[in-house]
mmCIF file of C-alpha atoms in Angstrom:
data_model
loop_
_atom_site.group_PDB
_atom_site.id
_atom_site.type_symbol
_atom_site.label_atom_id
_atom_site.label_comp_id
_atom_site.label_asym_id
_atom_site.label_seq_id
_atom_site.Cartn_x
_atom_site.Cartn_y
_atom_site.Cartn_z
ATOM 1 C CA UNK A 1 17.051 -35.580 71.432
ATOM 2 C CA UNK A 2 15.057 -38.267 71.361
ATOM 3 C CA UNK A 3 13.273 -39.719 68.332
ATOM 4 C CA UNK A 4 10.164 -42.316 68.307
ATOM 5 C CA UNK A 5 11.292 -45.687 66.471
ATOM 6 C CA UNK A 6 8.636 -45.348 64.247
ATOM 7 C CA UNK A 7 9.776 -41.876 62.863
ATOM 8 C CA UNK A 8 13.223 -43.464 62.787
ATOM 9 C CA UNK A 9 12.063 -46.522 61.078
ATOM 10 C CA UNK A 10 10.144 -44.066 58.686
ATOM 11 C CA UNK A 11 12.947 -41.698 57.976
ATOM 12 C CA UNK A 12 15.566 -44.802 56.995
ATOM 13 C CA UNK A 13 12.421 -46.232 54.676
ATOM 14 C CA UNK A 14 12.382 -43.194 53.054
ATOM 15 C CA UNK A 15 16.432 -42.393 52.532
ATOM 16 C CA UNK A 16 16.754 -46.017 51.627
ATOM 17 C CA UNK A 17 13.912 -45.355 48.640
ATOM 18 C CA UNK A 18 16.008 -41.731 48.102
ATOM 19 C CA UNK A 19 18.754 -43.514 47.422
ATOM 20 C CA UNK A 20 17.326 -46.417 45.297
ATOM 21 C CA UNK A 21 15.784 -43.261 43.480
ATOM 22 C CA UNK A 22 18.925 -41.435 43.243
ATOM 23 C CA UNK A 23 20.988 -45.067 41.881
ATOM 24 C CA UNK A 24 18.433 -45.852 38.926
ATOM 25 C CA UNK A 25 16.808 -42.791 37.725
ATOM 26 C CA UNK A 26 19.018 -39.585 38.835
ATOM 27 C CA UNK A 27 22.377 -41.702 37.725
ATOM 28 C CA UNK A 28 20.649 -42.631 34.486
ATOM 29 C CA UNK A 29 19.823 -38.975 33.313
ATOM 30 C CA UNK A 30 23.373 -37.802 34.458
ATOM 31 C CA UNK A 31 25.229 -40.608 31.902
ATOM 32 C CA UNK A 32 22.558 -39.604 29.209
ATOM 33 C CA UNK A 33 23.022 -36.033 29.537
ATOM 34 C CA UNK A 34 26.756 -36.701 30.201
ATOM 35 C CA UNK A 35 26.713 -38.699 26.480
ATOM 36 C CA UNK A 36 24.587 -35.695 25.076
ATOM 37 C CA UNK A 37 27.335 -33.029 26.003
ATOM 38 C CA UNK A 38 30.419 -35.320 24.528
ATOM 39 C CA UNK A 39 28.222 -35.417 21.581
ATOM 40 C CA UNK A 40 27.048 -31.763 21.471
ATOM 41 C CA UNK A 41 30.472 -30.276 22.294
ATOM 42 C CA UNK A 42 31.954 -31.698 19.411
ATOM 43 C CA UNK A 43 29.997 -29.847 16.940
ATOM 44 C CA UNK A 44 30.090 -26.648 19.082
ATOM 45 C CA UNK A 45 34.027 -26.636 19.273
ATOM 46 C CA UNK A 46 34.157 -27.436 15.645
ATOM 47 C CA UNK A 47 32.084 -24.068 14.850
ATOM 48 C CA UNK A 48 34.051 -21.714 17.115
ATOM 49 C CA UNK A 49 36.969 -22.832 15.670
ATOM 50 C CA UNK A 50 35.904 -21.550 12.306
ATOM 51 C CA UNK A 51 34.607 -18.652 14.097
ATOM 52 C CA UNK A 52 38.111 -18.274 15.471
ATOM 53 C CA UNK A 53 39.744 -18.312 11.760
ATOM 54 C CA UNK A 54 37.336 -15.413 10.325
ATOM 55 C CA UNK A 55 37.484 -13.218 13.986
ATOM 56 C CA UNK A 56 40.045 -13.963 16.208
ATOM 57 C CA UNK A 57 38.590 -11.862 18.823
ATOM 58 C CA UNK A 58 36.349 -14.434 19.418
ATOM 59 C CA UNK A 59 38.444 -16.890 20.771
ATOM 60 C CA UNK A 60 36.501 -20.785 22.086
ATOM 61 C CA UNK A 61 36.987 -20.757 25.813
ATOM 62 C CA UNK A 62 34.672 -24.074 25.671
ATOM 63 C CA UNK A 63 37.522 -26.942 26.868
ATOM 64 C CA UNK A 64 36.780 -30.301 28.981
ATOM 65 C CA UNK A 65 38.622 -30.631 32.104
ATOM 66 C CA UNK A 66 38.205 -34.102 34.472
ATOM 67 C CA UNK A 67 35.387 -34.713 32.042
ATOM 68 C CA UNK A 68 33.526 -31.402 32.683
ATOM 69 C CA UNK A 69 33.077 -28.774 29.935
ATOM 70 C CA UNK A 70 34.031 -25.061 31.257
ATOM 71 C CA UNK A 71 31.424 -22.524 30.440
ATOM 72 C CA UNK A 72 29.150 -25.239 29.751
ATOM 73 C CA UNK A 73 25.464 -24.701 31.385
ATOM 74 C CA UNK A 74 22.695 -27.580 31.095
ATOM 75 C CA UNK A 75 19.550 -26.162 31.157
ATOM 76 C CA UNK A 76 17.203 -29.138 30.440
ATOM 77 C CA UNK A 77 18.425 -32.716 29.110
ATOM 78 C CA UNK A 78 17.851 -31.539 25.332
ATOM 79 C CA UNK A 79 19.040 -27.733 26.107
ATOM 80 C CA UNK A 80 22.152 -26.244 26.615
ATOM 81 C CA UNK A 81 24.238 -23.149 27.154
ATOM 82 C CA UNK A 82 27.540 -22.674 26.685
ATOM 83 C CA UNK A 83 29.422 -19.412 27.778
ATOM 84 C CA UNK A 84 31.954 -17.744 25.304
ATOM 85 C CA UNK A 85 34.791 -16.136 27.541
ATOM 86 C CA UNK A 86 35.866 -12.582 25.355
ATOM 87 C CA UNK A 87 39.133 -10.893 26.523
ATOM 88 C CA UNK A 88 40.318 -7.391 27.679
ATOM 89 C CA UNK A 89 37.462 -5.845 29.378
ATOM 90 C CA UNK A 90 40.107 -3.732 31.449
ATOM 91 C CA UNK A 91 39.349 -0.375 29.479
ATOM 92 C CA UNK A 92 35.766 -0.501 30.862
ATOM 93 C CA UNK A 93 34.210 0.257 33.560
ATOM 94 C CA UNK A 94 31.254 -1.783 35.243
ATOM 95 C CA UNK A 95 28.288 0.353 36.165
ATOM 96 C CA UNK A 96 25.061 -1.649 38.129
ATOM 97 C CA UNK A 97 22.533 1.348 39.125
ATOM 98 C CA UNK A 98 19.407 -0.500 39.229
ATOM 99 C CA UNK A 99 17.739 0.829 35.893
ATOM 100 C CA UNK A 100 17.445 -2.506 34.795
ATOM 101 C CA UNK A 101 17.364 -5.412 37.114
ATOM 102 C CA UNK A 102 19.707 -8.141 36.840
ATOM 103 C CA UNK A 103 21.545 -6.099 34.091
ATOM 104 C CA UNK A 104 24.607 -3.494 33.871
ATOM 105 C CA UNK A 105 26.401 -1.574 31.846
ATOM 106 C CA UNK A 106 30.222 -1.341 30.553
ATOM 107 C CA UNK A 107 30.849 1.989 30.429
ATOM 108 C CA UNK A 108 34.643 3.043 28.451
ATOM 109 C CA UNK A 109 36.763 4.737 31.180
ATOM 110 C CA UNK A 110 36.872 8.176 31.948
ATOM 111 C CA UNK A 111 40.284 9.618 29.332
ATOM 112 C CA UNK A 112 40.725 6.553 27.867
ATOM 113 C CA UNK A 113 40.464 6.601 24.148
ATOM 114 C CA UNK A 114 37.739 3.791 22.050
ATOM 115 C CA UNK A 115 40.800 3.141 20.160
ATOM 116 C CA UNK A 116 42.645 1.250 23.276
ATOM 117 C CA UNK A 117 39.744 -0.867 23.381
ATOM 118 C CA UNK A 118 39.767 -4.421 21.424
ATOM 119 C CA UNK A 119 36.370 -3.924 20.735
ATOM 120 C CA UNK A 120 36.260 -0.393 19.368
ATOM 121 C CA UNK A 121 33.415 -0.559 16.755
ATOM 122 C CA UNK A 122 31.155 -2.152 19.319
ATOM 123 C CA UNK A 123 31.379 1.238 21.455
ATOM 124 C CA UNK A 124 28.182 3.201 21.230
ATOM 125 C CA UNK A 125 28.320 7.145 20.946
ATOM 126 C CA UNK A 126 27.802 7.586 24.544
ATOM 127 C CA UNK A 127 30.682 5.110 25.313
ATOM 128 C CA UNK A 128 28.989 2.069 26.003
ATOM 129 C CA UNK A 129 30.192 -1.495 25.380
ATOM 130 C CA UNK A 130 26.870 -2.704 23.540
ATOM 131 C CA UNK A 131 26.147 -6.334 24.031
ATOM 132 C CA UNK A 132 23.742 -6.454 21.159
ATOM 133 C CA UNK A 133 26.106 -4.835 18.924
ATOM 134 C CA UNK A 134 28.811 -7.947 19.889
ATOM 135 C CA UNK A 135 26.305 -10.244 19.713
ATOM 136 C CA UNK A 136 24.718 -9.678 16.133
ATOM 137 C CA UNK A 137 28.360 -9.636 15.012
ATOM 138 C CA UNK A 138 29.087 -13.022 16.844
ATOM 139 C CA UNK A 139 25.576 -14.455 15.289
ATOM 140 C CA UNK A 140 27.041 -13.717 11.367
ATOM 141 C CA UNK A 141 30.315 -14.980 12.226
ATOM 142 C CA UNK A 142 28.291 -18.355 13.986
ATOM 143 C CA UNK A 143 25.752 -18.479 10.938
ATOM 144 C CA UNK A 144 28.756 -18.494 8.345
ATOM 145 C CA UNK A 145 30.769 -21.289 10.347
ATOM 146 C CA UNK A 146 27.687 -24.004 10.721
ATOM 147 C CA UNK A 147 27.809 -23.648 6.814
ATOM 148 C CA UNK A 148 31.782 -24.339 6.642
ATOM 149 C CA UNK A 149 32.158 -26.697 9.763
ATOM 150 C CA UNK A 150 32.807 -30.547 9.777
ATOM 151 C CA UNK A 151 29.157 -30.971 11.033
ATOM 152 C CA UNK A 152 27.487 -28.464 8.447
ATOM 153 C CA UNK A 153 24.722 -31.282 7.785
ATOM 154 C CA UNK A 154 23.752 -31.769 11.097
ATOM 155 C CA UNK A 155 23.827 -28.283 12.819
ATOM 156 C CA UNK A 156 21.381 -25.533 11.901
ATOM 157 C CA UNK A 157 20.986 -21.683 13.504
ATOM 158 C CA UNK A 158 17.561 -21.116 14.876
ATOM 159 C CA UNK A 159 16.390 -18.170 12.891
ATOM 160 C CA UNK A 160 14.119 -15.216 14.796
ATOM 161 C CA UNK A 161 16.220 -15.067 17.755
ATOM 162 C CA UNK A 162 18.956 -12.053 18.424
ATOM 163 C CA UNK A 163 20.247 -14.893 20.442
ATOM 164 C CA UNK A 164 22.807 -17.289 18.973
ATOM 165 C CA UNK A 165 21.163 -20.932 19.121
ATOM 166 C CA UNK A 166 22.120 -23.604 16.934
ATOM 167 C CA UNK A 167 19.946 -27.191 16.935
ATOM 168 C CA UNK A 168 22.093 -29.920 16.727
ATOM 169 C CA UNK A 169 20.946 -33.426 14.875
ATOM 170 C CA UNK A 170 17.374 -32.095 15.491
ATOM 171 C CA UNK A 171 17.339 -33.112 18.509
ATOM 172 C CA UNK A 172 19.496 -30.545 21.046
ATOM 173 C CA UNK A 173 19.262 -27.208 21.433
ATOM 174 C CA UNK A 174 22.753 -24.874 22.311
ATOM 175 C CA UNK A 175 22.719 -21.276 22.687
ATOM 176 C CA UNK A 176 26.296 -19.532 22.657
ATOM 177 C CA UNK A 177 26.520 -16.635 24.499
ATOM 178 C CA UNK A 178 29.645 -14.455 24.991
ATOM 179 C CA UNK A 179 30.467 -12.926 28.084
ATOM 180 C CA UNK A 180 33.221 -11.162 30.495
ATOM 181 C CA UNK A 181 34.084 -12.857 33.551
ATOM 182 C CA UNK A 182 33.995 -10.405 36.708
ATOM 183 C CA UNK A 183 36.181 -11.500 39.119
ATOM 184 C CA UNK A 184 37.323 -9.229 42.584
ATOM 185 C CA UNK A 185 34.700 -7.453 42.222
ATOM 186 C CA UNK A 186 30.899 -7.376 43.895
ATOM 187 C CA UNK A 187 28.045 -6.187 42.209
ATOM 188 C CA UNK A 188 26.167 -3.172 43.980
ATOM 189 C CA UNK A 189 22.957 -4.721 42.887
ATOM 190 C CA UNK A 190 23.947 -8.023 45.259
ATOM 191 C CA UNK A 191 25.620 -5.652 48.134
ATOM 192 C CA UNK A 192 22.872 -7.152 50.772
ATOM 193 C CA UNK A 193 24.370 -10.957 50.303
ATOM 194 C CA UNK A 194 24.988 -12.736 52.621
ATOM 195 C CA UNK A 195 21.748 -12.096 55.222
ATOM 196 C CA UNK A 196 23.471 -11.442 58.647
ATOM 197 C CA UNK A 197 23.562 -13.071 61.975
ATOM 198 C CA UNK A 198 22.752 -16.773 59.798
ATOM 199 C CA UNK A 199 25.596 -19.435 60.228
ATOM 200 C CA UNK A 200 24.952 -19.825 56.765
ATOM 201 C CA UNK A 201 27.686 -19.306 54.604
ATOM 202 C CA UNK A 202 30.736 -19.519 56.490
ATOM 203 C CA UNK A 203 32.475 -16.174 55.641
ATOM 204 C CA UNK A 204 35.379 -17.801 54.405
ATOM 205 C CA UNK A 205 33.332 -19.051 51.780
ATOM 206 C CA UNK A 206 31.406 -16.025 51.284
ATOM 207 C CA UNK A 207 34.719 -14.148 50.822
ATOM 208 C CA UNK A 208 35.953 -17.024 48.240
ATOM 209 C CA UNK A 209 32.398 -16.411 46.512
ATOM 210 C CA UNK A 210 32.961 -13.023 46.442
ATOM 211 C CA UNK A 211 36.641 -13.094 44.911
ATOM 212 C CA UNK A 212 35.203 -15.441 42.303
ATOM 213 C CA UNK A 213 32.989 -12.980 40.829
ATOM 214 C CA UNK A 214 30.284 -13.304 38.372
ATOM 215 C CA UNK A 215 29.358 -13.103 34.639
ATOM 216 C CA UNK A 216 28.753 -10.273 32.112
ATOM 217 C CA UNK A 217 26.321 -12.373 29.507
ATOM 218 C CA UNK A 218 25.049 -10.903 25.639
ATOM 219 C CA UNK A 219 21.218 -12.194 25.885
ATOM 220 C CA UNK A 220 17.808 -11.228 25.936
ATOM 221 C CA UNK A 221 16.871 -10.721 29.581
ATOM 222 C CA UNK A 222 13.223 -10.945 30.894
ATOM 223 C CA UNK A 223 13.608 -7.675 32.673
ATOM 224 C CA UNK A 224 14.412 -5.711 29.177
ATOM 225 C CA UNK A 225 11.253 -6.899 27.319
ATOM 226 C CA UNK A 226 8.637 -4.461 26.834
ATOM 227 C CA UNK A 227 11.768 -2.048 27.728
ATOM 228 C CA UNK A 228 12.095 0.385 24.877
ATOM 229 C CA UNK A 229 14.873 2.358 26.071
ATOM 230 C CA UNK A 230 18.366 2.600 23.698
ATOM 231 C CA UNK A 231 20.356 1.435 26.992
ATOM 232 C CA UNK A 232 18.665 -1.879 26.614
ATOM 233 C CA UNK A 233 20.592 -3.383 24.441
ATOM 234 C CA UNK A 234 23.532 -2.687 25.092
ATOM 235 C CA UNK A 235 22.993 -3.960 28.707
ATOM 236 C CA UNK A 236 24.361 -6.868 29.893
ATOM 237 C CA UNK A 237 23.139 -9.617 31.618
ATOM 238 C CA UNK A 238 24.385 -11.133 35.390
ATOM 239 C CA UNK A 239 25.108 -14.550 36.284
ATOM 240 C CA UNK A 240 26.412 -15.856 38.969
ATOM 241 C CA UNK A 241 26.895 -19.288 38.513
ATOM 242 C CA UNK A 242 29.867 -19.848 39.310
ATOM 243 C CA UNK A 243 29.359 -18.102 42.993
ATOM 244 C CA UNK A 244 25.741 -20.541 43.219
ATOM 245 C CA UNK A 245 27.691 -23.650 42.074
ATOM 246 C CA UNK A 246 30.397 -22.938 45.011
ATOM 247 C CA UNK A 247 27.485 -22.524 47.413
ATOM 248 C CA UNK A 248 26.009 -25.975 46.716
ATOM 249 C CA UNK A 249 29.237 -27.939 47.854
ATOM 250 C CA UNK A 250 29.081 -29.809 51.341
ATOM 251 C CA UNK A 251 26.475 -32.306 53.065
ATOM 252 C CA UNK A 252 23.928 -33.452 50.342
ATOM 253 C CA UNK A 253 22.881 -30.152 48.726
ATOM 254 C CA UNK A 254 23.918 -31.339 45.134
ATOM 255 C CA UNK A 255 22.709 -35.053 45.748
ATOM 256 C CA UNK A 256 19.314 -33.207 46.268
ATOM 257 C CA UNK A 257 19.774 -30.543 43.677
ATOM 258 C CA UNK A 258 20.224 -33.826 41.153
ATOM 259 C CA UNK A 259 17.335 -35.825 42.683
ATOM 260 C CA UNK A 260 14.877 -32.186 42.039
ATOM 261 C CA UNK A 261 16.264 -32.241 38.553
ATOM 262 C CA UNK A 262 15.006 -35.384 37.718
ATOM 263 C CA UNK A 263 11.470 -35.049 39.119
ATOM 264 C CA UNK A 264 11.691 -31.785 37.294
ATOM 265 C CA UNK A 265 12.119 -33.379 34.390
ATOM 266 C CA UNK A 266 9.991 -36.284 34.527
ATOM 267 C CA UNK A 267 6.896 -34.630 35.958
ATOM 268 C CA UNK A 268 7.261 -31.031 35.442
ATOM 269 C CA UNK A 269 8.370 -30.582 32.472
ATOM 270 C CA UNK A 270 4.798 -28.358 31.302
ATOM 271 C CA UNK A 271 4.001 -25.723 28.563
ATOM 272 C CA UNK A 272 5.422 -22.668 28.682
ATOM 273 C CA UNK A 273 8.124 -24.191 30.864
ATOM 274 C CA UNK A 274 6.760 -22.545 33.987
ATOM 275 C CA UNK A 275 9.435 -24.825 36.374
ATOM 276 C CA UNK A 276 12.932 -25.300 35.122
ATOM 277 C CA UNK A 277 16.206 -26.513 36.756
ATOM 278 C CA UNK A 278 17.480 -22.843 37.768
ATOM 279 C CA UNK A 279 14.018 -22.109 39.970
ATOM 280 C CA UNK A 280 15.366 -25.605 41.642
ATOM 281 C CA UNK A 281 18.713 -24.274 41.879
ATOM 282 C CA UNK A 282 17.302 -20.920 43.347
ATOM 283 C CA UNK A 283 14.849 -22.273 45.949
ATOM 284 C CA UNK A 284 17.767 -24.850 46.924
ATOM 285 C CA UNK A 285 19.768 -22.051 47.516
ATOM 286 C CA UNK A 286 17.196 -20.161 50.160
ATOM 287 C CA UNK A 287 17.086 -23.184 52.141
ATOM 288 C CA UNK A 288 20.477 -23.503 52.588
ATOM 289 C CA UNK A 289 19.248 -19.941 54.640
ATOM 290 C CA UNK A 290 16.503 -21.679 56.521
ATOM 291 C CA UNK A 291 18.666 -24.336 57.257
ATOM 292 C CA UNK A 292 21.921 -22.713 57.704
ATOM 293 C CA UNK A 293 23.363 -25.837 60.148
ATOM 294 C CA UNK A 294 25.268 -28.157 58.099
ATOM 295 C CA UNK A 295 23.800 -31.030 60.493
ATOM 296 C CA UNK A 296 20.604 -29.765 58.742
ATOM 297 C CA UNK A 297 22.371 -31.216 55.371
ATOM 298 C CA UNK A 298 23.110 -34.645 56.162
ATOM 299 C CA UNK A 299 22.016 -37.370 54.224
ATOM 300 C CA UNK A 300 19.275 -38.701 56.598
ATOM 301 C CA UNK A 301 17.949 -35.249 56.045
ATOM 302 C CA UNK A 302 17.582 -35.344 52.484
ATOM 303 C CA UNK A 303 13.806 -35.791 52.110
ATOM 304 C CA UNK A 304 13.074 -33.344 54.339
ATOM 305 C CA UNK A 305 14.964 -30.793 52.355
ATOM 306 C CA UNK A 306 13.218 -32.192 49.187
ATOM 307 C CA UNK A 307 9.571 -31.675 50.674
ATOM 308 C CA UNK A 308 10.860 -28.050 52.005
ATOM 309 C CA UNK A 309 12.167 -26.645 48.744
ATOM 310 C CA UNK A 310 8.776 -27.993 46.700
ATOM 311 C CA UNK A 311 6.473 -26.977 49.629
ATOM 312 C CA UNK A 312 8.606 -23.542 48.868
ATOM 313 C CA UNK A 313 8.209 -23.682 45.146
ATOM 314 C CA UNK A 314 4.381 -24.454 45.069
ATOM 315 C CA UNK A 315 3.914 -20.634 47.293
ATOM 316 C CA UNK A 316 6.424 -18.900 44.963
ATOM 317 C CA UNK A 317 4.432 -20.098 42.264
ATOM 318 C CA UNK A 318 0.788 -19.574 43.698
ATOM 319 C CA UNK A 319 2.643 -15.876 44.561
ATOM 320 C CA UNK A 320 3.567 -16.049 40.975
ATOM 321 C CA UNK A 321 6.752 -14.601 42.045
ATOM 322 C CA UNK A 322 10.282 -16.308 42.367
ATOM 323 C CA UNK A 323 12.719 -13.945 43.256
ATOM 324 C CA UNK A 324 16.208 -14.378 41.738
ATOM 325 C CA UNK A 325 18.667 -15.400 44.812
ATOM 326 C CA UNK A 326 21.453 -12.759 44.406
ATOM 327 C CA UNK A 327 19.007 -10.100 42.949
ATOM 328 C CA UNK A 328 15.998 -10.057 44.938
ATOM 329 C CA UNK A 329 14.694 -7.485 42.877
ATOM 330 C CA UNK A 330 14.605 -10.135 39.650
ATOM 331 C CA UNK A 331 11.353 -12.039 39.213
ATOM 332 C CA UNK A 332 12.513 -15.462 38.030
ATOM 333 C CA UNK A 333 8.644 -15.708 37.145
ATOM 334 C CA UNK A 334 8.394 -12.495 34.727
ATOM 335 C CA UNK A 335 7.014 -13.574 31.143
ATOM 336 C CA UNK A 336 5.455 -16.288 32.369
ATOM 337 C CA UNK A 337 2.153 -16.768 31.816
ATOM 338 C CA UNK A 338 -0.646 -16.790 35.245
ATOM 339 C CA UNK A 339 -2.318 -20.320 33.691
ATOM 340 C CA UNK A 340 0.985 -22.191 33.302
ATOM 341 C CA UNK A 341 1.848 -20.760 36.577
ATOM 342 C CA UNK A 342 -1.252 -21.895 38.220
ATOM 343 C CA UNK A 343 -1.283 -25.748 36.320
ATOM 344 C CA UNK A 344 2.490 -26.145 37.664
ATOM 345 C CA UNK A 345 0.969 -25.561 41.335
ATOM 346 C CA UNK A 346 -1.174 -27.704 41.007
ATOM 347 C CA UNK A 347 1.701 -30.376 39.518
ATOM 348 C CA UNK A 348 3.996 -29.844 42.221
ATOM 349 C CA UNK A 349 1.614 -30.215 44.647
ATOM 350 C CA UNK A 350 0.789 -33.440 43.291
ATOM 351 C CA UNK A 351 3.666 -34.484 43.267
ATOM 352 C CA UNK A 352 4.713 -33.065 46.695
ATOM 353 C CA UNK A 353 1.011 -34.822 48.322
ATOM 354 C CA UNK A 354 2.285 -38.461 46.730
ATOM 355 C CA UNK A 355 5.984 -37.615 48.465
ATOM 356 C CA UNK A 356 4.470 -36.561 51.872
ATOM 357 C CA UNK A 357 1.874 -39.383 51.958
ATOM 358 C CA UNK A 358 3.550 -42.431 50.713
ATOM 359 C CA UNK A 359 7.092 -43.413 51.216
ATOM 360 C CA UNK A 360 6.924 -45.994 48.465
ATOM 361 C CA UNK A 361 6.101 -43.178 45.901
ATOM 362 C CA UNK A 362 9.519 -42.756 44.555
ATOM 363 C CA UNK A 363 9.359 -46.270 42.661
ATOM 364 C CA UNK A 364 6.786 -44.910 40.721
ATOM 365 C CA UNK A 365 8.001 -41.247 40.305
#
């Protein structure tokens, strides 16, 4: 195919400012968020290892390997999750019907007794593994260790939450949630991934995907509130980060998953956090379907896949609707309210107009 010099001489302007963009500002957040984990892990560890003492059940699962910190989410440069792995889930089984998007159940086995379990007084009367029930434990257990810990004058709980946050120095904000890692099987809830007849993803990786599993997470989800049913809280919540994290490798998908973050966070970081790193993450992840060649992923195609996934997140947001990417049926939007959905619009496309219109914008972005 053959391209006019001026649309090549354009596209190379505009990789060579992506990549200027990408050296000073993306590389700069990465080695201060980078210095904010080493920093915020410490104090973490040091509480769930005085969790550990009083309950050994809950046993840290948060350890750095090559630098990275398993189970360790960032949500926004100041926010973080981290992911408590619990043991023995094997006497329960894992029930998805649809009641309650993006959650499930863990239902104790048909004959087998609540004693066999590890976690027999968090069964409920109809046999249910309640998440809540764990998690208010885990909060006492968390509340009493930030008062015992090396770091007891510099970590606090955040109170009015059933969720376990601490805030760190003031400044950082971790929640701890515990979880049970899925793995070999598929939720029913997900059964439609991958689309057919796209090139896009291989099925070897699909299958790999697929082996790997997902999360079982204790937290408030969106879909539960205003849900007054007794199942709620004992639901638990999916994630599948793991499976989107494997997804994102090859061509320049994380190079422009990075580059989103930043902009994110320099120019769309609004009340009521209508836009946050995940909806990037998501939207990412559906062009990877529109643009299932891997061709379609090579660096001199990086700020077309930039303007694509913001073009796609200003209609998702004027839609006020963002469906989750493994659970369709999970509106990533839900709580959020119609004005801060409408302002972001209007940011994005902003910042989208300045992107489209002026390859020297990045300098100033």
């Amino acid at each position: 195919m053959l391209v006019p010099p001026d649309m090549l001489a354009a596209q190379s302007k505009m990789l060579y400012q992506i990549n200027k963009y990408y050296g000073e500002r993306v590389q700069s957040r990465k080695g201060q968020v980078a210095k904010t984990i080493r920093e915020v892990c410490k104090v973490v560890q040091d509480v769930l290892k005085e969790v550990e003492v009083q309950e050994p059940r809950f046993i840290s699962s948060l350890t750095e390997c090559n630098g990275r910190y398993e189970g360790l989410e960032v949500i926004s440069p100041g926010e973080f999750e981290v992911v408590l792995y619990l043991n023995q889930m094997g006497v329960f089984n894992f029930v998805d019907d649809g009641t309650l998007p993006g959650c499930a159940v863990l239902k104790l086995s048909d004959g087998r007794k609540r004693s066999m379990s590890l976690w027999v007084e968090f069964i409920t009367a109809s046999g249910y593994l309640s998440a809540r029930k764990i998690r208010s434990r885990f909060q006492t257990l968390v509340a009493q260790a930030c008062d015992k810990c090396a770091y007891r004058d510099s970590v606090k709980m955040i109170a009015d939450t059933t969720e376990v946050k601490l805030r760190i120095r003031e400044r950082y904000v971790v929640q701890i949630t515990p979880a049970f890692k899925c793995s070999g099987v598929w939720p029913r809830s997900a059964a439609h991934w991958p689309i057919p007849h796209i090139p896009w993803p291989h099925p070897n990786l699909v299958a790999e995907v697929k082996t790997e599993g997902f999360d079982l997470l204790s937290k408030e989800s969106v879909a539960m509130q205003g849900k007054q049913s007794a199942m709620e809280g004992d639901a638990w919540v999916l994630s599948f980060t793991e499976a989107e994290n494997r997804l994102m490798l090859g061509g320049c998908r994380r190079r422009c998953l990075s580059i989103l973050k930043t902009l994110r966070d320099r120019h769309l970081d609004l009340p009521g956090n209508p836009v946050s790193s995940y909806h990037m993450k998501t939207l990412l992840l559906y062009e990877c379907e529109k643009h299932p060649r891997e061709l379609e992923w090579d660096e001199s195609c990086l700020g077309d896949r930039i303007n694509g996934i913001l073009l796609q997140l200003i209609s998702c947001l004027q839609c006020r609707r963002c469906p989750h990417y493994f659970l369709p049926n999970l509106d990533l939007f839900k709580g959020k309210s119609p004005s801060a959905l409408e302002n972001a619009a209007k940011q994005v496309w902003r910042l989208t107009r300045e992107l489209l219109t002026n390859t020297r914008s990045l300098e100033k972005l």
